[in-house]
Coordinates of C-alpha atoms in Angstrom, one line a residue:
X263 CA 105.5 94.0 105.8
X264 CA 107.8 96.4 104.0
X265 CA 110.8 97.7 105.8
X266 CA 112.9 100.6 104.5
X267 CA 116.6 100.5 105.5
X268 CA 118.4 103.8 105.3
X269 CA 122.1 104.6 105.3
X270 CA 124.5 107.3 104.2
X271 CA 123.8 110.2 106.4
X272 CA 126.6 112.0 108.2
X273 CA 128.3 115.3 108.9
X274 CA 129.8 117.6 106.3
X275 CA 130.8 121.3 106.0
X276 CA 128.7 123.7 104.0
X277 CA 129.2 123.2 100.3
X278 CA 129.8 119.5 100.7
X279 CA 127.9 116.5 99.4
X280 CA 126.2 113.4 100.9
X281 CA 124.3 110.5 99.3
X282 CA 121.9 108.7 101.6
X283 CA 120.3 105.6 100.3
X284 CA 117.1 103.6 101.1
X285 CA 116.4 100.0 100.3
X286 CA 113.2 98.1 100.8
X287 CA 113.5 94.8 102.5
X288 CA 111.2 92.1 103.9
X289 CA 108.1 91.5 101.8
X290 CA 108.4 92.0 98.1
X291 CA 107.9 95.7 97.5
X292 CA 105.5 96.6 94.7
X293 CA 105.2 100.3 95.4
X294 CA 105.3 103.0 92.7
X295 CA 106.4 106.1 94.7
X296 CA 109.4 106.6 96.9
X297 CA 110.1 109.8 98.7
X298 CA 112.5 111.6 101.1
X299 CA 111.4 113.8 103.9
X300 CA 113.3 115.7 106.6
X301 CA 112.5 116.9 110.0
X302 CA 114.2 119.2 112.5
X303 CA 113.2 119.6 116.2
X304 CA 110.0 121.6 116.7
X305 CA 109.1 121.6 113.0
X306 CA 106.8 119.4 110.9
X307 CA 108.3 116.8 108.6
X308 CA 108.6 118.2 105.1
X309 CA 108.8 116.6 101.7
X310 CA 112.2 116.9 100.0
X311 CA 111.9 114.8 96.9
X312 CA 110.1 111.9 95.4
X313 CA 110.5 109.5 92.4
X314 CA 108.0 107.4 90.5
X315 CA 109.5 104.0 90.2
X316 CA 107.6 103.3 86.9
X317 CA 109.0 106.1 84.8
X318 CA 111.6 107.8 87.0
X319 CA 109.9 111.1 87.1
X320 CA 110.8 113.2 90.1
X321 CA 109.4 116.0 92.3
X322 CA 111.5 118.4 94.4
X323 CA 110.8 120.9 97.1
X324 CA 111.8 124.5 96.2
X325 CA 114.6 124.8 98.8
X326 CA 116.5 121.8 97.3
X327 CA 115.8 122.2 93.6
X328 CA 119.0 122.3 91.6
X329 CA 121.0 120.9 94.5
X330 CA 119.4 117.6 95.3
X331 CA 118.8 114.7 92.9
X332 CA 116.7 111.6 93.6
X333 CA 117.3 108.4 91.7
X334 CA 116.4 104.7 91.8
X335 CA 118.4 101.6 91.0
X336 CA 115.7 99.3 89.5
X337 CA 117.9 96.2 90.0
X338 CA 118.1 96.6 93.8
X339 CA 115.1 98.9 94.4
X340 CA 117.4 101.2 96.2
X341 CA 116.6 104.9 96.1
X342 CA 119.4 107.5 96.5
X343 CA 119.2 111.2 97.4
X344 CA 122.3 112.9 96.0
X345 CA 122.7 116.1 98.0
X346 CA 125.1 118.7 96.7
X347 CA 126.1 122.2 97.8
X348 CA 124.7 121.4 101.3
X349 CA 123.8 124.3 103.5
X350 CA 123.5 124.5 107.3
X351 CA 119.7 124.8 106.9
X352 CA 119.7 121.3 105.3
X353 CA 120.6 119.9 108.7
X354 CA 117.8 117.4 109.7
X355 CA 116.9 113.8 110.2
X356 CA 116.1 112.5 106.7
X357 CA 113.5 109.8 106.3
X358 CA 112.7 107.5 103.4
X359 CA 109.1 106.7 102.6
X360 CA 107.3 104.4 100.2
X361 CA 103.8 104.4 98.7
X362 CA 102.0 101.9 96.5
X363 CA 100.4 104.7 94.3
X364 CA 102.3 106.7 91.8
X365 CA 103.7 110.0 93.0
X366 CA 101.4 112.9 92.1
X367 CA 100.4 116.2 93.7
X368 CA 100.3 114.4 97.0
X369 CA 104.0 113.5 96.9
X370 CA 105.0 115.9 99.7
X371 CA 102.3 114.9 102.1
X372 CA 103.5 112.4 104.8
X373 CA 100.1 110.8 105.0
X374 CA 100.4 109.6 101.4
X375 CA 103.1 107.1 102.4
X376 CA 102.3 104.1 104.6
X377 CA 105.9 102.9 104.9
X378 CA 108.8 104.8 106.6
X379 CA 112.4 104.3 107.3
X380 CA 114.0 104.9 110.7
X381 CA 115.7 108.1 109.7
X382 CA 119.3 109.1 109.1
X383 CA 120.9 112.3 110.6
X384 CA 122.4 114.8 108.2
X385 CA 124.4 117.6 109.8
X386 CA 125.9 120.5 107.8
X387 CA 128.3 122.9 109.6
X388 CA 129.1 126.4 108.5

């Protein structure tokens, strides 16, 4: 059973930065795609970014393109989401997700990922 342990959320002012991380633990993880999603009350969970662990290729949602960057440390299997120039509308609970298949056109669909983290709160004040 794969568990995803998240950390690194928090509260910042608009324009600030945060770098949440996600590390698989438990059973040896052999997945090929890791993603970040976010959710606010009353809204559906939306895909933010994903990274293929094989070649490092990434996908980003339009609202975060140019501000967020996803990366993976192959030695520890930890995935990071560098979030710069944060805006109040980025406020949400951020979830890490993992899938065994490589990321593709389905990267932003929650159903593609069988494994999820517990979520970490990100709050951006104006």
